[in-house]
Amino acid sequence: LAGVAIAYSAGINVVSGADGTKGVSLVTDPKSGDPAVIIRLANDTVVAYDAVCTHQGCTVGYVQGSGVLQCPCHGATFDLASGEPLDGPAVDPVPVHPVRARDGWIEVAAPETP
Ligand code: FES
């Protein structure tokens, strides 16, 4: 896990729902101050992204049932599993935060791309 690992204390509680449903946690990256989103996918994979839209910087969020991250400003959508843009106007993916599980915590590192 490259970079500085950041343990989000809120992360594990939100993403470890016992019912197996998807969980989403919106947190603040303590290093950059950017909003970040931690998502537990249906297959129990946990992913994390900068929640800053790559179009003009609005905060993206997960809309329940939509299966995508969505930007409220101009409607860009991003793939939950990869962060890649699915629909414009954004053309770049949201930066990925590497994630690992350790000692019962979800550790989220600084994004791979600044
Ligand atoms: Fe997100 Fe424009 S700022 S779509």
mmCIF file of C-alpha atoms and ligand atoms in Angstrom:
data_model
loop_
_atom_site.group_PDB
_atom_site.id
_atom_site.type_symbol
_atom_site.label_atom_id
_atom_site.label_comp_id
_atom_site.label_asym_id
_atom_site.label_seq_id
_atom_site.Cartn_x
_atom_site.Cartn_y
_atom_site.Cartn_z
ATOM 1 C CA LEU A 1 0.000 0.000 0.000
ATOM 2 C CA ALA A 2 1.860 3.025 -1.249
ATOM 3 C CA GLY A 3 1.645 6.356 0.439
ATOM 4 C CA VAL A 4 0.400 7.212 3.873
ATOM 5 C CA ALA A 5 -2.296 4.912 5.178
ATOM 6 C CA ILE A 6 -5.203 6.691 6.819
ATOM 7 C CA ALA A 7 -7.577 4.738 9.020
ATOM 8 C CA TYR A 8 -11.021 6.253 8.836
ATOM 9 C CA SER A 9 -12.600 5.525 12.168
ATOM 10 C CA ALA A 10 -16.053 5.860 10.659
ATOM 11 C CA GLY A 11 -15.320 3.590 7.759
ATOM 12 C CA ILE A 12 -15.679 0.120 9.184
ATOM 13 C CA ASN A 13 -18.984 0.786 10.887
ATOM 14 C CA VAL A 14 -20.654 2.103 7.804
ATOM 15 C CA VAL A 15 -19.258 -0.390 5.349
ATOM 16 C CA SER A 16 -19.725 -3.527 7.448
ATOM 17 C CA GLY A 17 -23.496 -3.791 7.429
ATOM 18 C CA ALA A 18 -24.420 -7.270 8.602
ATOM 19 C CA ASP A 19 -27.234 -7.568 6.080
ATOM 20 C CA GLY A 20 -24.814 -7.694 3.187
ATOM 21 C CA THR A 21 -26.219 -4.626 1.494
ATOM 22 C CA LYS A 22 -24.009 -2.013 -0.026
ATOM 23 C CA GLY A 23 -22.685 0.577 2.374
ATOM 24 C CA VAL A 24 -21.482 4.034 1.576
ATOM 25 C CA SER A 25 -19.537 6.361 3.836
ATOM 26 C CA LEU A 26 -18.765 9.944 2.954
ATOM 27 C CA VAL A 27 -15.694 11.093 4.857
ATOM 28 C CA THR A 28 -13.110 13.841 4.714
ATOM 29 C CA ASP A 29 -9.566 12.994 3.702
ATOM 30 C CA PRO A 30 -7.609 14.387 6.671
ATOM 31 C CA LYS A 31 -4.595 14.984 4.473
ATOM 32 C CA SER A 32 -6.079 16.905 1.566
ATOM 33 C CA GLY A 33 -9.318 18.073 3.166
ATOM 34 C CA ASP A 34 -11.172 16.687 0.156
ATOM 35 C CA PRO A 35 -14.367 14.731 0.575
ATOM 36 C CA ALA A 36 -13.880 11.056 -0.109
ATOM 37 C CA VAL A 37 -16.353 8.245 -0.449
ATOM 38 C CA ILE A 38 -15.854 4.689 0.811
ATOM 39 C CA ILE A 39 -18.141 2.118 -0.771
ATOM 40 C CA ARG A 40 -18.761 -1.508 0.020
ATOM 41 C CA LEU A 41 -19.846 -3.172 -3.180
ATOM 42 C CA ALA A 42 -22.330 -6.026 -3.285
ATOM 43 C CA ASN A 43 -19.490 -8.542 -3.608
ATOM 44 C CA ASP A 44 -17.928 -7.188 -0.371
ATOM 45 C CA THR A 45 -15.138 -5.436 -2.173
ATOM 46 C CA VAL A 46 -14.440 -2.079 -0.555
ATOM 47 C CA VAL A 47 -13.372 0.799 -2.772
ATOM 48 C CA ALA A 48 -12.687 4.466 -2.065
ATOM 49 C CA TYR A 49 -12.543 7.529 -4.274
ATOM 50 C CA ASP A 50 -12.046 11.231 -4.028
ATOM 51 C CA ALA A 51 -15.589 12.565 -4.026
ATOM 52 C CA VAL A 52 -14.535 15.608 -6.007
ATOM 53 C CA CYS A 53 -15.977 15.693 -9.507
ATOM 54 C CA THR A 54 -13.271 15.857 -12.164
ATOM 55 C CA HIS A 55 -15.401 18.240 -14.201
ATOM 56 C CA GLN A 56 -15.615 21.338 -12.026
ATOM 57 C CA GLY A 57 -15.127 20.069 -8.501
ATOM 58 C CA CYS A 58 -18.592 19.516 -7.067
ATOM 59 C CA THR A 59 -18.953 16.763 -4.476
ATOM 60 C CA VAL A 60 -20.140 13.540 -6.035
ATOM 61 C CA GLY A 61 -22.341 11.137 -4.131
ATOM 62 C CA TYR A 62 -23.935 7.743 -4.325
ATOM 63 C CA VAL A 63 -27.594 7.721 -5.211
ATOM 64 C CA GLN A 64 -29.224 4.653 -3.674
ATOM 65 C CA GLY A 65 -30.183 2.125 -6.286
ATOM 66 C CA SER A 66 -28.430 3.947 -9.111
ATOM 67 C CA GLY A 67 -25.287 1.848 -9.104
ATOM 68 C CA VAL A 68 -23.145 4.886 -9.879
ATOM 69 C CA LEU A 69 -21.518 7.888 -8.268
ATOM 70 C CA GLN A 70 -23.319 10.945 -9.466
ATOM 71 C CA CYS A 71 -22.442 14.628 -9.604
ATOM 72 C CA PRO A 72 -25.328 16.941 -8.695
ATOM 73 C CA CYS A 73 -23.971 19.887 -10.704
ATOM 74 C CA HIS A 74 -23.987 18.768 -14.330
ATOM 75 C CA GLY A 75 -24.948 15.126 -14.047
ATOM 76 C CA ALA A 76 -21.674 13.308 -14.624
ATOM 77 C CA THR A 77 -21.711 9.703 -13.456
ATOM 78 C CA PHE A 78 -18.820 7.467 -12.409
ATOM 79 C CA ASP A 79 -18.514 3.695 -12.223
ATOM 80 C CA LEU A 80 -18.720 2.401 -8.638
ATOM 81 C CA ALA A 81 -16.126 -0.284 -9.189
ATOM 82 C CA SER A 82 -13.517 1.714 -11.090
ATOM 83 C CA GLY A 83 -14.211 5.434 -10.726
ATOM 84 C CA GLU A 84 -14.218 5.790 -14.506
ATOM 85 C CA PRO A 85 -16.627 8.335 -15.964
ATOM 86 C CA LEU A 86 -19.705 6.752 -17.524
ATOM 87 C CA ASP A 87 -21.478 9.859 -18.678
ATOM 88 C CA GLY A 88 -20.273 13.393 -19.310
ATOM 89 C CA PRO A 89 -19.356 16.121 -18.960
ATOM 90 C CA ALA A 90 -16.528 14.684 -16.818
ATOM 91 C CA VAL A 91 -13.912 12.860 -18.881
ATOM 92 C CA ASP A 92 -11.431 11.859 -16.170
ATOM 93 C CA PRO A 93 -11.998 9.232 -13.460
ATOM 94 C CA VAL A 94 -12.292 10.232 -9.806
ATOM 95 C CA PRO A 95 -8.959 9.467 -8.072
ATOM 96 C CA VAL A 96 -8.783 6.050 -6.430
ATOM 97 C CA HIS A 97 -7.792 5.694 -2.785
ATOM 98 C CA PRO A 98 -6.122 2.310 -2.197
ATOM 99 C CA VAL A 99 -7.988 0.357 0.493
ATOM 100 C CA ARG A 100 -7.008 -2.536 2.703
ATOM 101 C CA ALA A 101 -8.465 -4.317 5.699
ATOM 102 C CA ARG A 102 -6.213 -4.622 8.732
ATOM 103 C CA ASP A 103 -7.020 -5.560 12.323
ATOM 104 C CA GLY A 104 -10.712 -5.044 11.791
ATOM 105 C CA TRP A 105 -10.324 -1.604 10.269
ATOM 106 C CA ILE A 106 -10.600 -0.332 6.759
ATOM 107 C CA GLU A 107 -7.486 1.635 5.950
ATOM 108 C CA VAL A 108 -7.728 4.133 3.152
ATOM 109 C CA ALA A 109 -4.548 5.572 1.707
ATOM 110 C CA ALA A 110 -3.943 8.833 -0.081
ATOM 111 C CA PRO A 111 -5.142 8.780 -3.687
ATOM 112 C CA GLU A 112 -2.949 7.243 -6.351
ATOM 113 C CA THR A 113 -3.318 10.347 -8.479
ATOM 114 C CA PRO A 114 -3.272 13.784 -6.866
HETATM 115 FE FE1 FES B 1 -19.576 17.487 -11.830
HETATM 116 FE FE2 FES B 1 -19.848 19.388 -13.664
HETATM 117 S S1 FES B 1 -18.940 19.559 -11.695
HETATM 118 S S2 FES B 1 -20.532 17.343 -13.737
#
